Amino acid sequence: MAAGLLVAMAGAWYWALMPSVPAPPAQTGGRAASSRPASAVPAVGLDRLATHDVRPVLEPGRNPFQSGVAPRAAAPVGERPVAAAAGPSSSSGVVAAPTWPRLDLIGVAEAREAGAVVRTAILAGPRGVQHARVGDLVEQVYRVDRIADRSVEVRLIPEQRTLRLALRP
């Protein structure tokens, strides 16, 4: 009986290792097979995909998954980008407005802490995805003022202007 089980196991092992799709019969006619073998790996030019290293710059900050608010020093407000000054060839004395980093609201998370609901805004910017609560600085120029169910109000600190970011439908 043991010998029969060994033969059955060897047969099952051989059957499991067989290719699932049988290879097509070799063509002996005048036409050669134009398809590449199934085991051939296509050549990919990875050096052409990225010309430079693109990695988000992570800044130290609060862990959004940690319960409670850890005391921390406020991050310094970044310097305002220098606008192009009107040169002698310019006919008007208008100075170009600075461009600030663009933020998009991609989500709002809620958690219960000490019996109260605390919301966290999930924002996408040039440095990647960031989590922020009310009072946090984002991209060193925006401060989160208010987080609602489907929108967030942020203040552009250098211009003292309030912007409303809404979730896309």
JSON list of C-alpha atoms in Angstrom, two decimals:
[
{"chain": "A", "resi": 1, "resn": "MET", "atom": "CA", "xyz": [0.00, 0.00, 0.00]},
{"chain": "A", "resi": 2, "resn": "ALA", "atom": "CA", "xyz": [2.88, 2.39, 0.81]},
{"chain": "A", "resi": 3, "resn": "ALA", "atom": "CA", "xyz": [4.40, 1.77, -2.64]},
{"chain": "A", "resi": 4, "resn": "GLY", "atom": "CA", "xyz": [1.06, 2.61, -4.28]},
{"chain": "A", "resi": 5, "resn": "LEU", "atom": "CA", "xyz": [0.83, 5.89, -2.34]},
{"chain": "A", "resi": 6, "resn": "LEU", "atom": "CA", "xyz": [4.40, 6.79, -3.37]},
{"chain": "A", "resi": 7, "resn": "VAL", "atom": "CA", "xyz": [3.59, 6.17, -7.03]},
{"chain": "A", "resi": 8, "resn": "ALA", "atom": "CA", "xyz": [0.40, 8.25, -6.72]},
{"chain": "A", "resi": 9, "resn": "MET", "atom": "CA", "xyz": [2.33, 11.12, -5.06]},
{"chain": "A", "resi": 10, "resn": "ALA", "atom": "CA", "xyz": [5.03, 11.02, -7.75]},
{"chain": "A", "resi": 11, "resn": "GLY", "atom": "CA", "xyz": [2.37, 11.11, -10.46]},
{"chain": "A", "resi": 12, "resn": "ALA", "atom": "CA", "xyz": [0.59, 14.06, -8.82]},
{"chain": "A", "resi": 13, "resn": "TRP", "atom": "CA", "xyz": [3.91, 15.89, -8.42]},
{"chain": "A", "resi": 14, "resn": "TYR", "atom": "CA", "xyz": [4.79, 15.29, -12.09]},
{"chain": "A", "resi": 15, "resn": "TRP", "atom": "CA", "xyz": [1.30, 16.46, -13.17]},
{"chain": "A", "resi": 16, "resn": "ALA", "atom": "CA", "xyz": [1.53, 19.64, -11.00]},
{"chain": "A", "resi": 17, "resn": "LEU", "atom": "CA", "xyz": [4.89, 20.62, -12.50]},
{"chain": "A", "resi": 18, "resn": "MET", "atom": "CA", "xyz": [3.79, 20.21, -16.11]},
{"chain": "A", "resi": 19, "resn": "PRO", "atom": "CA", "xyz": [3.26, 23.49, -18.04]},
{"chain": "A", "resi": 20, "resn": "SER", "atom": "CA", "xyz": [-0.37, 24.62, -17.92]},
{"chain": "A", "resi": 21, "resn": "VAL", "atom": "CA", "xyz": [-0.46, 25.59, -21.61]},
{"chain": "A", "resi": 22, "resn": "PRO", "atom": "CA", "xyz": [0.98, 23.05, -23.99]},
{"chain": "A", "resi": 23, "resn": "ALA", "atom": "CA", "xyz": [3.56, 24.40, -26.41]},
{"chain": "A", "resi": 24, "resn": "PRO", "atom": "CA", "xyz": [2.35, 24.63, -30.03]},
{"chain": "A", "resi": 25, "resn": "PRO", "atom": "CA", "xyz": [3.81, 22.01, -32.32]},
{"chain": "A", "resi": 26, "resn": "ALA", "atom": "CA", "xyz": [6.95, 23.10, -34.15]},
{"chain": "A", "resi": 27, "resn": "GLN", "atom": "CA", "xyz": [6.25, 24.28, -37.67]},
{"chain": "A", "resi": 28, "resn": "THR", "atom": "CA", "xyz": [8.33, 22.49, -40.22]},
{"chain": "A", "resi": 29, "resn": "GLY", "atom": "CA", "xyz": [6.88, 24.39, -43.14]},
{"chain": "A", "resi": 30, "resn": "GLY", "atom": "CA", "xyz": [8.58, 27.26, -45.00]},
{"chain": "A", "resi": 31, "resn": "ARG", "atom": "CA", "xyz": [7.39, 29.82, -42.44]},
{"chain": "A", "resi": 32, "resn": "ALA", "atom": "CA", "xyz": [9.43, 30.30, -39.24]},
{"chain": "A", "resi": 33, "resn": "ALA", "atom": "CA", "xyz": [7.80, 30.92, -35.88]},
{"chain": "A", "resi": 34, "resn": "SER", "atom": "CA", "xyz": [7.55, 34.71, -35.41]},
{"chain": "A", "resi": 35, "resn": "SER", "atom": "CA", "xyz": [6.48, 34.73, -31.78]},
{"chain": "A", "resi": 36, "resn": "ARG", "atom": "CA", "xyz": [9.07, 34.89, -29.07]},
{"chain": "A", "resi": 37, "resn": "PRO", "atom": "CA", "xyz": [9.30, 32.11, -26.52]},
{"chain": "A", "resi": 38, "resn": "ALA", "atom": "CA", "xyz": [7.10, 32.45, -23.44]},
{"chain": "A", "resi": 39, "resn": "SER", "atom": "CA", "xyz": [10.10, 32.56, -21.12]},
{"chain": "A", "resi": 40, "resn": "ALA", "atom": "CA", "xyz": [11.74, 35.53, -22.91]},
{"chain": "A", "resi": 41, "resn": "VAL", "atom": "CA", "xyz": [11.77, 38.75, -20.88]},
{"chain": "A", "resi": 42, "resn": "PRO", "atom": "CA", "xyz": [11.25, 41.99, -22.84]},
{"chain": "A", "resi": 43, "resn": "ALA", "atom": "CA", "xyz": [14.05, 44.54, -22.67]},
{"chain": "A", "resi": 44, "resn": "VAL", "atom": "CA", "xyz": [13.07, 47.64, -20.71]},
{"chain": "A", "resi": 45, "resn": "GLY", "atom": "CA", "xyz": [15.10, 50.84, -20.89]},
{"chain": "A", "resi": 46, "resn": "LEU", "atom": "CA", "xyz": [14.84, 51.91, -17.26]},
{"chain": "A", "resi": 47, "resn": "ASP", "atom": "CA", "xyz": [17.52, 54.53, -17.76]},
{"chain": "A", "resi": 48, "resn": "ARG", "atom": "CA", "xyz": [15.19, 56.38, -20.14]},
{"chain": "A", "resi": 49, "resn": "LEU", "atom": "CA", "xyz": [12.24, 56.50, -17.72]},
{"chain": "A", "resi": 50, "resn": "ALA", "atom": "CA", "xyz": [13.65, 58.88, -15.12]},
{"chain": "A", "resi": 51, "resn": "THR", "atom": "CA", "xyz": [16.38, 61.37, -15.85]},
{"chain": "A", "resi": 52, "resn": "HIS", "atom": "CA", "xyz": [16.71, 62.49, -12.25]},
{"chain": "A", "resi": 53, "resn": "ASP", "atom": "CA", "xyz": [15.99, 61.13, -8.81]},
{"chain": "A", "resi": 54, "resn": "VAL", "atom": "CA", "xyz": [12.45, 62.10, -7.82]},
{"chain": "A", "resi": 55, "resn": "ARG", "atom": "CA", "xyz": [11.87, 61.55, -4.12]},
{"chain": "A", "resi": 56, "resn": "PRO", "atom": "CA", "xyz": [9.71, 63.63, -1.82]},
{"chain": "A", "resi": 57, "resn": "VAL", "atom": "CA", "xyz": [11.58, 65.64, 0.77]},
{"chain": "A", "resi": 58, "resn": "LEU", "atom": "CA", "xyz": [10.25, 64.63, 4.14]},
{"chain": "A", "resi": 59, "resn": "GLU", "atom": "CA", "xyz": [10.29, 67.20, 6.86]},
{"chain": "A", "resi": 60, "resn": "PRO", "atom": "CA", "xyz": [10.23, 66.20, 10.51]},
{"chain": "A", "resi": 61, "resn": "GLY", "atom": "CA", "xyz": [6.88, 66.68, 12.11]},
{"chain": "A", "resi": 62, "resn": "ARG", "atom": "CA", "xyz": [4.03, 65.15, 14.00]},
{"chain": "A", "resi": 63, "resn": "ASN", "atom": "CA", "xyz": [3.04, 61.51, 13.60]},
{"chain": "A", "resi": 64, "resn": "PRO", "atom": "CA", "xyz": [-0.63, 61.64, 12.48]},
{"chain": "A", "resi": 65, "resn": "PHE", "atom": "CA", "xyz": [-1.24, 58.12, 13.80]},
{"chain": "A", "resi": 66, "resn": "GLN", "atom": "CA", "xyz": [-0.08, 58.90, 17.32]},
{"chain": "A", "resi": 67, "resn": "SER", "atom": "CA", "xyz": [-2.88, 59.61, 19.77]},
{"chain": "A", "resi": 68, "resn": "GLY", "atom": "CA", "xyz": [-2.71, 62.89, 21.59]},
{"chain": "A", "resi": 69, "resn": "VAL", "atom": "CA", "xyz": [-0.90, 66.02, 20.60]},
{"chain": "A", "resi": 70, "resn": "ALA", "atom": "CA", "xyz": [2.83, 66.04, 21.24]},
{"chain": "A", "resi": 71, "resn": "PRO", "atom": "CA", "xyz": [4.32, 69.44, 22.11]},
{"chain": "A", "resi": 72, "resn": "ARG", "atom": "CA", "xyz": [6.54, 70.76, 19.35]},
{"chain": "A", "resi": 73, "resn": "ALA", "atom": "CA", "xyz": [8.00, 74.03, 18.23]},
{"chain": "A", "resi": 74, "resn": "ALA", "atom": "CA", "xyz": [6.32, 75.79, 15.36]},
{"chain": "A", "resi": 75, "resn": "ALA", "atom": "CA", "xyz": [8.07, 75.34, 12.04]},
{"chain": "A", "resi": 76, "resn": "PRO", "atom": "CA", "xyz": [9.65, 78.52, 10.66]},
{"chain": "A", "resi": 77, "resn": "VAL", "atom": "CA", "xyz": [7.69, 80.19, 7.95]},
{"chain": "A", "resi": 78, "resn": "GLY", "atom": "CA", "xyz": [9.53, 79.88, 4.63]},
{"chain": "A", "resi": 79, "resn": "GLU", "atom": "CA", "xyz": [10.85, 82.93, 2.92]},
{"chain": "A", "resi": 80, "resn": "ARG", "atom": "CA", "xyz": [8.63, 84.48, 0.35]},
{"chain": "A", "resi": 81, "resn": "PRO", "atom": "CA", "xyz": [9.79, 83.68, -3.21]},
{"chain": "A", "resi": 82, "resn": "VAL", "atom": "CA", "xyz": [11.56, 86.62, -4.80]},
{"chain": "A", "resi": 83, "resn": "ALA", "atom": "CA", "xyz": [9.47, 88.09, -7.58]},
{"chain": "A", "resi": 84, "resn": "ALA", "atom": "CA", "xyz": [11.16, 89.06, -10.81]},
{"chain": "A", "resi": 85, "resn": "ALA", "atom": "CA", "xyz": [12.01, 92.73, -10.64]},
{"chain": "A", "resi": 86, "resn": "ALA", "atom": "CA", "xyz": [11.09, 94.93, -13.55]},
{"chain": "A", "resi": 87, "resn": "GLY", "atom": "CA", "xyz": [14.26, 95.53, -15.54]},
{"chain": "A", "resi": 88, "resn": "PRO", "atom": "CA", "xyz": [15.16, 98.46, -17.76]},
{"chain": "A", "resi": 89, "resn": "SER", "atom": "CA", "xyz": [13.70, 96.66, -20.78]},
{"chain": "A", "resi": 90, "resn": "SER", "atom": "CA", "xyz": [10.32, 96.36, -19.07]},
{"chain": "A", "resi": 91, "resn": "SER", "atom": "CA", "xyz": [7.81, 98.97, -20.15]},
{"chain": "A", "resi": 92, "resn": "SER", "atom": "CA", "xyz": [5.64, 98.69, -17.03]},
{"chain": "A", "resi": 93, "resn": "GLY", "atom": "CA", "xyz": [6.62, 98.80, -13.39]},
{"chain": "A", "resi": 94, "resn": "VAL", "atom": "CA", "xyz": [4.46, 95.71, -12.55]},
{"chain": "A", "resi": 95, "resn": "VAL", "atom": "CA", "xyz": [6.20, 93.10, -10.42]},
{"chain": "A", "resi": 96, "resn": "ALA", "atom": "CA", "xyz": [5.17, 89.48, -11.07]},
{"chain": "A", "resi": 97, "resn": "ALA", "atom": "CA", "xyz": [3.12, 87.88, -8.29]},
{"chain": "A", "resi": 98, "resn": "PRO", "atom": "CA", "xyz": [4.86, 85.06, -6.39]},
{"chain": "A", "resi": 99, "resn": "THR", "atom": "CA", "xyz": [3.70, 81.51, -7.01]},
{"chain": "A", "resi": 100, "resn": "TRP", "atom": "CA", "xyz": [2.89, 79.51, -3.91]},
{"chain": "A", "resi": 101, "resn": "PRO", "atom": "CA", "xyz": [2.86, 75.71, -3.67]},
{"chain": "A", "resi": 102, "resn": "ARG", "atom": "CA", "xyz": [-0.43, 74.22, -4.79]},
{"chain": "A", "resi": 103, "resn": "LEU", "atom": "CA", "xyz": [-2.43, 72.14, -2.32]},
{"chain": "A", "resi": 104, "resn": "ASP", "atom": "CA", "xyz": [-5.27, 69.70, -3.02]},
{"chain": "A", "resi": 105, "resn": "LEU", "atom": "CA", "xyz": [-7.56, 68.17, -0.41]},
{"chain": "A", "resi": 106, "resn": "ILE", "atom": "CA", "xyz": [-7.69, 64.41, -1.04]},
{"chain": "A", "resi": 107, "resn": "GLY", "atom": "CA", "xyz": [-9.37, 63.27, 2.14]},
{"chain": "A", "resi": 108, "resn": "VAL", "atom": "CA", "xyz": [-10.55, 63.95, 5.68]},
{"chain": "A", "resi": 109, "resn": "ALA", "atom": "CA", "xyz": [-9.99, 61.42, 8.48]},
{"chain": "A", "resi": 110, "resn": "GLU", "atom": "CA", "xyz": [-11.84, 61.39, 11.78]},
{"chain": "A", "resi": 111, "resn": "ALA", "atom": "CA", "xyz": [-10.80, 59.83, 15.08]},
{"chain": "A", "resi": 112, "resn": "ARG", "atom": "CA", "xyz": [-12.22, 59.85, 18.58]},
{"chain": "A", "resi": 113, "resn": "GLU", "atom": "CA", "xyz": [-9.83, 61.15, 21.21]},
{"chain": "A", "resi": 114, "resn": "ALA", "atom": "CA", "xyz": [-10.95, 61.76, 24.79]},
{"chain": "A", "resi": 115, "resn": "GLY", "atom": "CA", "xyz": [-14.60, 61.60, 23.76]},
{"chain": "A", "resi": 116, "resn": "ALA", "atom": "CA", "xyz": [-14.29, 64.24, 21.04]},
{"chain": "A", "resi": 117, "resn": "VAL", "atom": "CA", "xyz": [-14.04, 63.87, 17.27]},
{"chain": "A", "resi": 118, "resn": "VAL", "atom": "CA", "xyz": [-10.70, 65.08, 15.92]},
{"chain": "A", "resi": 119, "resn": "ARG", "atom": "CA", "xyz": [-10.36, 65.60, 12.18]},
{"chain": "A", "resi": 120, "resn": "THR", "atom": "CA", "xyz": [-7.18, 65.29, 10.13]},
{"chain": "A", "resi": 121, "resn": "ALA", "atom": "CA", "xyz": [-6.91, 66.77, 6.63]},
{"chain": "A", "resi": 122, "resn": "ILE", "atom": "CA", "xyz": [-5.09, 64.70, 4.03]},
{"chain": "A", "resi": 123, "resn": "LEU", "atom": "CA", "xyz": [-3.45, 67.13, 1.62]},
{"chain": "A", "resi": 124, "resn": "ALA", "atom": "CA", "xyz": [-1.43, 66.58, -1.56]},
{"chain": "A", "resi": 125, "resn": "GLY", "atom": "CA", "xyz": [1.27, 69.09, -2.43]},
{"chain": "A", "resi": 126, "resn": "PRO", "atom": "CA", "xyz": [4.58, 69.28, -4.23]},
{"chain": "A", "resi": 127, "resn": "ARG", "atom": "CA", "xyz": [6.33, 67.42, -1.38]},
{"chain": "A", "resi": 128, "resn": "GLY", "atom": "CA", "xyz": [3.85, 64.55, -1.40]},
{"chain": "A", "resi": 129, "resn": "VAL", "atom": "CA", "xyz": [0.88, 63.62, 0.79]},
{"chain": "A", "resi": 130, "resn": "GLN", "atom": "CA", "xyz": [0.72, 65.28, 4.20]},
{"chain": "A", "resi": 131, "resn": "HIS", "atom": "CA", "xyz": [-1.59, 64.90, 7.19]},
{"chain": "A", "resi": 132, "resn": "ALA", "atom": "CA", "xyz": [-2.48, 68.08, 9.07]},
{"chain": "A", "resi": 133, "resn": "ARG", "atom": "CA", "xyz": [-4.71, 69.08, 11.95]},
{"chain": "A", "resi": 134, "resn": "VAL", "atom": "CA", "xyz": [-6.00, 72.52, 12.88]},
{"chain": "A", "resi": 135, "resn": "GLY", "atom": "CA", "xyz": [-3.06, 74.82, 13.60]},
{"chain": "A", "resi": 136, "resn": "ASP", "atom": "CA", "xyz": [-0.47, 72.81, 11.65]},
{"chain": "A", "resi": 137, "resn": "LEU", "atom": "CA", "xyz": [1.75, 74.39, 8.99]},
{"chain": "A", "resi": 138, "resn": "VAL", "atom": "CA", "xyz": [1.72, 72.82, 5.53]},
{"chain": "A", "resi": 139, "resn": "GLU", "atom": "CA", "xyz": [4.37, 73.53, 2.88]},
{"chain": "A", "resi": 140, "resn": "GLN", "atom": "CA", "xyz": [5.75, 76.16, 5.30]},
{"chain": "A", "resi": 141, "resn": "VAL", "atom": "CA", "xyz": [3.32, 78.84, 4.02]},
{"chain": "A", "resi": 142, "resn": "TYR", "atom": "CA", "xyz": [-0.18, 77.51, 4.80]},
{"chain": "A", "resi": 143, "resn": "ARG", "atom": "CA", "xyz": [-1.78, 77.14, 8.25]},
{"chain": "A", "resi": 144, "resn": "VAL", "atom": "CA", "xyz": [-4.84, 74.92, 8.67]},
{"chain": "A", "resi": 145, "resn": "ASP", "atom": "CA", "xyz": [-7.60, 77.01, 10.27]},
{"chain": "A", "resi": 146, "resn": "ARG", "atom": "CA", "xyz": [-10.68, 74.79, 10.03]},
{"chain": "A", "resi": 147, "resn": "ILE", "atom": "CA", "xyz": [-11.48, 71.23, 8.92]},
{"chain": "A", "resi": 148, "resn": "ALA", "atom": "CA", "xyz": [-15.08, 70.43, 7.94]},
{"chain": "A", "resi": 149, "resn": "ASP", "atom": "CA", "xyz": [-16.62, 67.19, 6.60]},
{"chain": "A", "resi": 150, "resn": "ARG", "atom": "CA", "xyz": [-15.80, 67.89, 2.94]},
{"chain": "A", "resi": 151, "resn": "SER", "atom": "CA", "xyz": [-13.60, 70.99, 3.00]},
{"chain": "A", "resi": 152, "resn": "VAL", "atom": "CA", "xyz": [-10.64, 72.63, 4.70]},
{"chain": "A", "resi": 153, "resn": "GLU", "atom": "CA", "xyz": [-9.85, 76.31, 5.24]},
{"chain": "A", "resi": 154, "resn": "VAL", "atom": "CA", "xyz": [-6.16, 77.19, 5.09]},
{"chain": "A", "resi": 155, "resn": "ARG", "atom": "CA", "xyz": [-4.52, 80.58, 5.60]},
{"chain": "A", "resi": 156, "resn": "LEU", "atom": "CA", "xyz": [-1.75, 81.71, 3.27]},
{"chain": "A", "resi": 157, "resn": "ILE", "atom": "CA", "xyz": [0.44, 83.25, 5.96]},
{"chain": "A", "resi": 158, "resn": "PRO", "atom": "CA", "xyz": [2.57, 85.68, 3.89]},
{"chain": "A", "resi": 159, "resn": "GLU", "atom": "CA", "xyz": [-0.54, 87.27, 2.33]},
{"chain": "A", "resi": 160, "resn": "GLN", "atom": "CA", "xyz": [-2.93, 86.73, 5.27]},
{"chain": "A", "resi": 161, "resn": "ARG", "atom": "CA", "xyz": [-5.47, 85.30, 2.84]},
{"chain": "A", "resi": 162, "resn": "THR", "atom": "CA", "xyz": [-7.86, 82.42, 3.57]},
{"chain": "A", "resi": 163, "resn": "LEU", "atom": "CA", "xyz": [-8.34, 79.69, 0.97]},
{"chain": "A", "resi": 164, "resn": "ARG", "atom": "CA", "xyz": [-11.00, 77.00, 0.96]},
{"chain": "A", "resi": 165, "resn": "LEU", "atom": "CA", "xyz": [-10.04, 73.56, -0.34]},
{"chain": "A", "resi": 166, "resn": "ALA", "atom": "CA", "xyz": [-12.91, 71.20, -1.13]},
{"chain": "A", "resi": 167, "resn": "LEU", "atom": "CA", "xyz": [-12.99, 67.48, -1.80]},
{"chain": "A", "resi": 168, "resn": "ARG", "atom": "CA", "xyz": [-13.56, 66.61, -5.43]},
{"chain": "A", "resi": 169, "resn": "PRO", "atom": "CA", "xyz": [-16.73, 64.64, -6.10]}
]
